[in-house]
mmCIF file of C-alpha atoms in Angstrom:
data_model
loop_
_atom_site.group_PDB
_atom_site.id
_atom_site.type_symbol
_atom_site.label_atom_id
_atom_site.label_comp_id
_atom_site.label_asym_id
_atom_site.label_seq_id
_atom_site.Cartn_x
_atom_site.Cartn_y
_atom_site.Cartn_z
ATOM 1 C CA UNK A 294 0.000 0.000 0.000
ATOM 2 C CA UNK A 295 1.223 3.227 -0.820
ATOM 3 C CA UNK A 296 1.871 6.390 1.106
ATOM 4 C CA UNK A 297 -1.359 8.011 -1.090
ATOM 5 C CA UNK A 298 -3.347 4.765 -0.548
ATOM 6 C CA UNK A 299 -3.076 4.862 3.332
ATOM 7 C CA UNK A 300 -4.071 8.350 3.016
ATOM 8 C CA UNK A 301 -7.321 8.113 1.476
ATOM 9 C CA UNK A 302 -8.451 5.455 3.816
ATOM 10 C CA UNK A 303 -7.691 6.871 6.571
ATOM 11 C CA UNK A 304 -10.777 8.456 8.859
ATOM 12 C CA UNK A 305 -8.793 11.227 9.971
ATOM 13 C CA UNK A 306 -5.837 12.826 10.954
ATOM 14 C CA UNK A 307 -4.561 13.756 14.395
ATOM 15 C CA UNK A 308 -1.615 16.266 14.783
ATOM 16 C CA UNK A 309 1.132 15.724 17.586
ATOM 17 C CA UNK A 310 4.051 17.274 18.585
ATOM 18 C CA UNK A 311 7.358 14.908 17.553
ATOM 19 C CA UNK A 312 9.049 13.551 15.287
ATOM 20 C CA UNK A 313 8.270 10.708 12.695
ATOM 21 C CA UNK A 314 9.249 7.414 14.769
ATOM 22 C CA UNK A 315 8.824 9.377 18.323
ATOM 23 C CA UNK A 316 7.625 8.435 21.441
ATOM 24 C CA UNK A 317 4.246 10.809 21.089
ATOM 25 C CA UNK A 318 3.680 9.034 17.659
ATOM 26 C CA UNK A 319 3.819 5.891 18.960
ATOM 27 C CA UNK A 320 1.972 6.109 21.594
ATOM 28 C CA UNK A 321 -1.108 7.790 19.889
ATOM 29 C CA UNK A 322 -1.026 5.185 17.028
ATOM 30 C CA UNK A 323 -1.422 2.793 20.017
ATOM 31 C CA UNK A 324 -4.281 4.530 21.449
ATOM 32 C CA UNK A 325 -6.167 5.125 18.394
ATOM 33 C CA UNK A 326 -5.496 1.641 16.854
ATOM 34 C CA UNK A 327 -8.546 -0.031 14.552
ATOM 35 C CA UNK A 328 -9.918 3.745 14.216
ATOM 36 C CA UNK A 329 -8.748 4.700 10.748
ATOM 37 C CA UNK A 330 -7.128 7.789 12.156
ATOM 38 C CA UNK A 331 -3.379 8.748 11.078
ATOM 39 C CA UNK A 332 -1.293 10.003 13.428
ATOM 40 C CA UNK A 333 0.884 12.522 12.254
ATOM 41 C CA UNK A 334 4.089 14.202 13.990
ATOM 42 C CA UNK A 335 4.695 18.176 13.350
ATOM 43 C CA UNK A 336 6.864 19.436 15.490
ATOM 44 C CA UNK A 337 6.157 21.325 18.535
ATOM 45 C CA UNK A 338 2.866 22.587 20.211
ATOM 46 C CA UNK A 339 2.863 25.946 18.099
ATOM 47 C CA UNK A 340 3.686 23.454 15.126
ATOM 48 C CA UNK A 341 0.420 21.628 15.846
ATOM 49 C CA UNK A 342 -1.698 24.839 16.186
ATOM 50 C CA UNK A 343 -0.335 26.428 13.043
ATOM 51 C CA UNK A 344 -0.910 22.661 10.934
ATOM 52 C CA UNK A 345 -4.360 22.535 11.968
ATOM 53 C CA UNK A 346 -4.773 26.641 10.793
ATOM 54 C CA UNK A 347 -4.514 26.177 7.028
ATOM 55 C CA UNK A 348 -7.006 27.103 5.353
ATOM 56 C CA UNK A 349 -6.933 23.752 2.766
ATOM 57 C CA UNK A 350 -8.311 20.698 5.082
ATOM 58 C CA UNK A 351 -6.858 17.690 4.668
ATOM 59 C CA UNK A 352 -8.205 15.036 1.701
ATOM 60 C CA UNK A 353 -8.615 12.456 4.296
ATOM 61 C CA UNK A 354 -10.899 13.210 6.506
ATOM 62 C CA UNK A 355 -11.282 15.763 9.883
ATOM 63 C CA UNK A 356 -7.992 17.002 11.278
ATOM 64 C CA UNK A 357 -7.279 17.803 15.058
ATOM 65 C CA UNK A 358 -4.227 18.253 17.253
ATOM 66 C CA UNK A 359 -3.407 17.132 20.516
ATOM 67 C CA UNK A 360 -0.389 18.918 22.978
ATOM 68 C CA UNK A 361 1.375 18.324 25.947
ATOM 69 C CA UNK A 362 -0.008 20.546 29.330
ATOM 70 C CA UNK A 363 3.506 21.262 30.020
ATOM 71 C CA UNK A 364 3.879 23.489 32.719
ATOM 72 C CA UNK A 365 1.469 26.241 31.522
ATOM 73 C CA UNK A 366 -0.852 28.451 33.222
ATOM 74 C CA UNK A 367 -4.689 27.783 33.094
ATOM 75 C CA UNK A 368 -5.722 30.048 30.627
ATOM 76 C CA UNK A 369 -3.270 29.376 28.300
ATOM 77 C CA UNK A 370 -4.314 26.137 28.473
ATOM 78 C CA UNK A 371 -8.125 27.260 28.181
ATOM 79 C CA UNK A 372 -7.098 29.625 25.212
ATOM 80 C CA UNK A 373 -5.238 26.177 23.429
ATOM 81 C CA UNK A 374 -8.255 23.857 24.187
ATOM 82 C CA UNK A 375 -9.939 26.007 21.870
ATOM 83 C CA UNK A 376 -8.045 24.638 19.324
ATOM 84 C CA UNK A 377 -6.263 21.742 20.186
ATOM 85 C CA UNK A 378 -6.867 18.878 22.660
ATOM 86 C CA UNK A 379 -5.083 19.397 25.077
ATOM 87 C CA UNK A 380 -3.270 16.748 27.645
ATOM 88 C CA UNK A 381 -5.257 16.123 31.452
ATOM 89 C CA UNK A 382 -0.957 15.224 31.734
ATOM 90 C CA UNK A 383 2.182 17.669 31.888
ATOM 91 C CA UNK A 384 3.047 15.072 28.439
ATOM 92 C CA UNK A 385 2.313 12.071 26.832
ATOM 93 C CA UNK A 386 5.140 9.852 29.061
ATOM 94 C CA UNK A 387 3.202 10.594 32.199
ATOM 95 C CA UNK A 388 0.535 7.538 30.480
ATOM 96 C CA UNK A 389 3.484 5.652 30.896
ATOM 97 C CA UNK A 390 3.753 5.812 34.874
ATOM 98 C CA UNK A 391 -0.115 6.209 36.005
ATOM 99 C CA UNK A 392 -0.447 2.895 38.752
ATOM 100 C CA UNK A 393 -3.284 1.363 36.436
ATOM 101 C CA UNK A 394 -0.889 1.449 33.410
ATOM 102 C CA UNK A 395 2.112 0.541 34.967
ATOM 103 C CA UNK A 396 0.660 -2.343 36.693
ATOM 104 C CA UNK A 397 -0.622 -3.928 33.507
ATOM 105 C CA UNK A 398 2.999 -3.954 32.237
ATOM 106 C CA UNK A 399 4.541 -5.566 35.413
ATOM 107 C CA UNK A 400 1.492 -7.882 35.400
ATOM 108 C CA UNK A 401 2.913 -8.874 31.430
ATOM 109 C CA UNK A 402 6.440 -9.589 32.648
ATOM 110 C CA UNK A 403 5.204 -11.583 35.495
ATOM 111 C CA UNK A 404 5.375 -9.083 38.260
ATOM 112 C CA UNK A 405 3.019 -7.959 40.553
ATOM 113 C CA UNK A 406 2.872 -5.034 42.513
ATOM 114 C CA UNK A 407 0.564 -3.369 44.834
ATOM 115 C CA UNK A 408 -1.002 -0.374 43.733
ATOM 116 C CA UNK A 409 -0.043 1.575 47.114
ATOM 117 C CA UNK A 410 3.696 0.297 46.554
ATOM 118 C CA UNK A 411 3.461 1.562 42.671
ATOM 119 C CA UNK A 412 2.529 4.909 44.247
ATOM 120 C CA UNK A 413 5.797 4.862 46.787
ATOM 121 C CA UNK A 414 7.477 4.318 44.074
ATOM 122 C CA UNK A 415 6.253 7.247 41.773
ATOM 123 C CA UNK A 416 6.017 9.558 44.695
ATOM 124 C CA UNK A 417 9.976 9.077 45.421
ATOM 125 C CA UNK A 418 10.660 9.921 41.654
ATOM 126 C CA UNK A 419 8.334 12.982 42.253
ATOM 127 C CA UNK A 420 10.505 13.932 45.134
ATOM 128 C CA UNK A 421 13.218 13.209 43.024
ATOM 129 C CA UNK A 422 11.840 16.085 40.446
ATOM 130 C CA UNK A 423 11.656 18.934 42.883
ATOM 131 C CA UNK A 424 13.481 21.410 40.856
ATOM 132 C CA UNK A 425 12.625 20.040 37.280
ATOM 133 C CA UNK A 426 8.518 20.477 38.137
ATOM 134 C CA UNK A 427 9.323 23.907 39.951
ATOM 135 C CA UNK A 428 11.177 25.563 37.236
ATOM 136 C CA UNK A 429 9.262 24.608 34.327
ATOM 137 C CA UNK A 430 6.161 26.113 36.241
ATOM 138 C CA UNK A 431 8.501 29.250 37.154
ATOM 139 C CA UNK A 432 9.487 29.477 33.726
ATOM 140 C CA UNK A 433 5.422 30.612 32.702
ATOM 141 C CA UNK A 434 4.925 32.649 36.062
ATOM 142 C CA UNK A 435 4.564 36.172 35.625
ATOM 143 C CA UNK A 436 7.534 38.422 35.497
ATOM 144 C CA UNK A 437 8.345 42.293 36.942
ATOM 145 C CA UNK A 438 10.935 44.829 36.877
ATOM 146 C CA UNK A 439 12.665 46.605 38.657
ATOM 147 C CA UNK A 440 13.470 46.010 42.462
ATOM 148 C CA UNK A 441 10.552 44.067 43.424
ATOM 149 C CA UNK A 442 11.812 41.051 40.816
ATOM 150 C CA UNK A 443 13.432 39.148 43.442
ATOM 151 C CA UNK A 444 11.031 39.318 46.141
ATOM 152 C CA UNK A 445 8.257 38.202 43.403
ATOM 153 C CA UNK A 446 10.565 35.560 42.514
ATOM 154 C CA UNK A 447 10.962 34.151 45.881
ATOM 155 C CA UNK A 448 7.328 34.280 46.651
ATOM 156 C CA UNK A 449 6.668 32.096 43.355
ATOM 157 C CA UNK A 450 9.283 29.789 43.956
ATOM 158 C CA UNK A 451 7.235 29.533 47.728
ATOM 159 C CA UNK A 452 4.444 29.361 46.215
ATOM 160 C CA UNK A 453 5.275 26.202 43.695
ATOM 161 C CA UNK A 454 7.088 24.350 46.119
ATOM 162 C CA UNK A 455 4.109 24.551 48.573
ATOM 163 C CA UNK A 456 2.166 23.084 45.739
ATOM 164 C CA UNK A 457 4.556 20.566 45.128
ATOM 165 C CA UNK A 458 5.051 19.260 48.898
ATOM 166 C CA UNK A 459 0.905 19.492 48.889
ATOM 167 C CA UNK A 460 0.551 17.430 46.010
ATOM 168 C CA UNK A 461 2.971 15.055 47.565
ATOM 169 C CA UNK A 462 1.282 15.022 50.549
ATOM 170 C CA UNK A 463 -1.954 14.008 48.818
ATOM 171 C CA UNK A 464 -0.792 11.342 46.776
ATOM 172 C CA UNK A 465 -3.103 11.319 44.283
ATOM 173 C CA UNK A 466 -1.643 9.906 41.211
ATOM 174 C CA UNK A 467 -3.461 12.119 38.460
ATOM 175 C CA UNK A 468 -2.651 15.744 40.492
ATOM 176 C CA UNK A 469 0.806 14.001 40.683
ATOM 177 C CA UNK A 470 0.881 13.497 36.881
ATOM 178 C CA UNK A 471 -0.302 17.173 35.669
ATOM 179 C CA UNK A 472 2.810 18.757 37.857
ATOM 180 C CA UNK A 473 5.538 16.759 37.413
ATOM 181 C CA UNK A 474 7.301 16.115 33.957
ATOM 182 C CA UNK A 475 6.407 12.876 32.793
ATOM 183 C CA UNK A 476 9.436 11.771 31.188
ATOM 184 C CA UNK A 477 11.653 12.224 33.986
ATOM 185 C CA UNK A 478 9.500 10.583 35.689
ATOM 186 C CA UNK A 479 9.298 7.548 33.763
ATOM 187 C CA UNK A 480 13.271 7.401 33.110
ATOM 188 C CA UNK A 481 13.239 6.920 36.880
ATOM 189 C CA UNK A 482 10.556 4.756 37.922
ATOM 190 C CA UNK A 483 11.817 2.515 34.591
ATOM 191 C CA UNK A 484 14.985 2.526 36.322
ATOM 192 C CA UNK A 485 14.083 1.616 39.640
ATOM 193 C CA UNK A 486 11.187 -1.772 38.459
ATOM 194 C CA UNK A 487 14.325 -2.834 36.176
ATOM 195 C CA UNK A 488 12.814 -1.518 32.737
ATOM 196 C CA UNK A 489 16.146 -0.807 30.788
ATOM 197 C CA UNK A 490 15.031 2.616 30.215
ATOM 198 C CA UNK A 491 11.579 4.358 29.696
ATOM 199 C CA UNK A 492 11.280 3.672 25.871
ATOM 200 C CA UNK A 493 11.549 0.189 27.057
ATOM 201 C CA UNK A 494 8.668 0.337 29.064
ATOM 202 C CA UNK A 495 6.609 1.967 26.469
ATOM 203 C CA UNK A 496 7.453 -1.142 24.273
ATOM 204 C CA UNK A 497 6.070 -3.497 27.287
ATOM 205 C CA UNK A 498 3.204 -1.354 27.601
ATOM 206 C CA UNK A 499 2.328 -1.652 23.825
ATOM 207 C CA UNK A 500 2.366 -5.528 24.147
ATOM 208 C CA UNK A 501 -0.288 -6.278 27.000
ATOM 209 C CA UNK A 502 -3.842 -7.207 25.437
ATOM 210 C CA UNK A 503 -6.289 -5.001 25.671
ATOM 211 C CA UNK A 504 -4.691 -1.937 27.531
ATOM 212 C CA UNK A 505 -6.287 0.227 25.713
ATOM 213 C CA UNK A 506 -9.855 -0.713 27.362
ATOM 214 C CA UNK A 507 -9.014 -1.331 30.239
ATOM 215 C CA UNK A 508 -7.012 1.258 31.307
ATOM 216 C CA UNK A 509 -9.344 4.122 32.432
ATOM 217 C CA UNK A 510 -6.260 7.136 31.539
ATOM 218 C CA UNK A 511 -6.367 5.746 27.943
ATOM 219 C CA UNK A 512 -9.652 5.432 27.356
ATOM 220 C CA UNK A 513 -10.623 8.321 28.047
ATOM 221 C CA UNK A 514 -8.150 10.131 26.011
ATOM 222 C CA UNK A 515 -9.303 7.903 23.171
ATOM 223 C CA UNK A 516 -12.328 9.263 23.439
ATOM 224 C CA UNK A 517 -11.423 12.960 23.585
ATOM 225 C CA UNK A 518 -9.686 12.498 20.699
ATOM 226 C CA UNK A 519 -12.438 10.691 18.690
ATOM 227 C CA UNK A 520 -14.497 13.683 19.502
ATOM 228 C CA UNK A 521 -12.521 16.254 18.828
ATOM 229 C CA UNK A 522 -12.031 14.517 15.414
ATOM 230 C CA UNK A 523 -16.067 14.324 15.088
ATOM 231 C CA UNK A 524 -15.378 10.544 15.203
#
């Protein structure tokens, strides 16, 4: 089959940031396997946002774009939503570590581990991403001149790191997932259950039957995707 002939059989395209043969490609061919839709890599977030601006549609069907939540402010993220879908996650490796997830893949190498021991586990690589999490979420604070710049700065670096220790505290896994970056993350909890590195557990993750349905994260981003696309 032909570049042109997978095209035009295709139900639709979905925009992500990436590169052809990248992580965020392959995991959103995984999630929207046996719907028609093509997945295509653009670049970065503005990259998906300018693709799905054109004025020409695409031949193959409806076109929508899905980003990362990064680290930016709610309403940037409202603005973005109005476009694009965009992530519940700070980016698309976060899937990777969420307890339901991650306990299907341990389950398919013959491990099994209890979902409060999971958590340990990804709240000690949260502590371990202090300074990561803060600064990216420093990085889209707002910004003075003049003499009061440092005090502002120390009252948002207060501020985050209260939210950080607080989210900690809490150990809720989905809070856990929107502040932290996901792919550190995942490099270390891969590390510490003995996945070679996090790629590796994506791989293991794309293997186990079913996932996709019974994993409540990816489900439901199938289906925000599916309607976004009018699918």
């Amino acid at each position: 089959m032909t570049r042109s002939d997978r095209k035009s059989s295709s139900t639709g395209v979905l925009y992500c940031a990436g590169r052809r043969g990248s992580f965020d490609q392959s995991f959103y061919r995984w999630g929207l396997r046996s719907t028609g839709v093509r997945v295509e890599p653009v670049g970065g977030y503005r990259d998906v946002v300018r693709t799905l601006q054109r004025t020409a549609p695409p031949a193959d069907g409806p076109a929508a774009g899905v980003v990362d939540r990064d680290a930016r402010p709610d309403h940037i993220l409202a603005r973005q939503a109005e476009t694009v879908e965009v992530l519940p996650y700070f980016e698309v490796e976060s899937y990777l570590i969420h307890p339901s997830i991650l306990g299907a893949a341990l389950r398919h190498r013959g491990l099994r581990i209890q979902t409060k021991d999971m958590m340990a586990i990804l709240l000690d690589a949260a502590r371990g991403t202090y300074m990561p999490a803060i600064n990216a979420h420093l990085n889209h604070a707002p910004k003075s001149r003049g003499s009061s710049r440092l005090e502002q700065m120390a009252a948002q670096y207060a501020e985050q790191l209260e939210r950080a220790d607080e989210i900690i505290k809490r150990g809720n896994a989905d809070a856990l997932l929107r502040y932290f970056p996901g792919r550190q993350l995942s490099h270390r909890v891969a590390r510490k259950l003995d996945f070679l590195s996090a790629q590796h557990l994506l791989d293991t993750v794309l293997q186990v039957p079913g996932l996709r349905d019974q994993c409540r994260p990816v489900r439901d981003l199938r289906r925000a995707l599916m309607l976004r696309l009018g699918l």
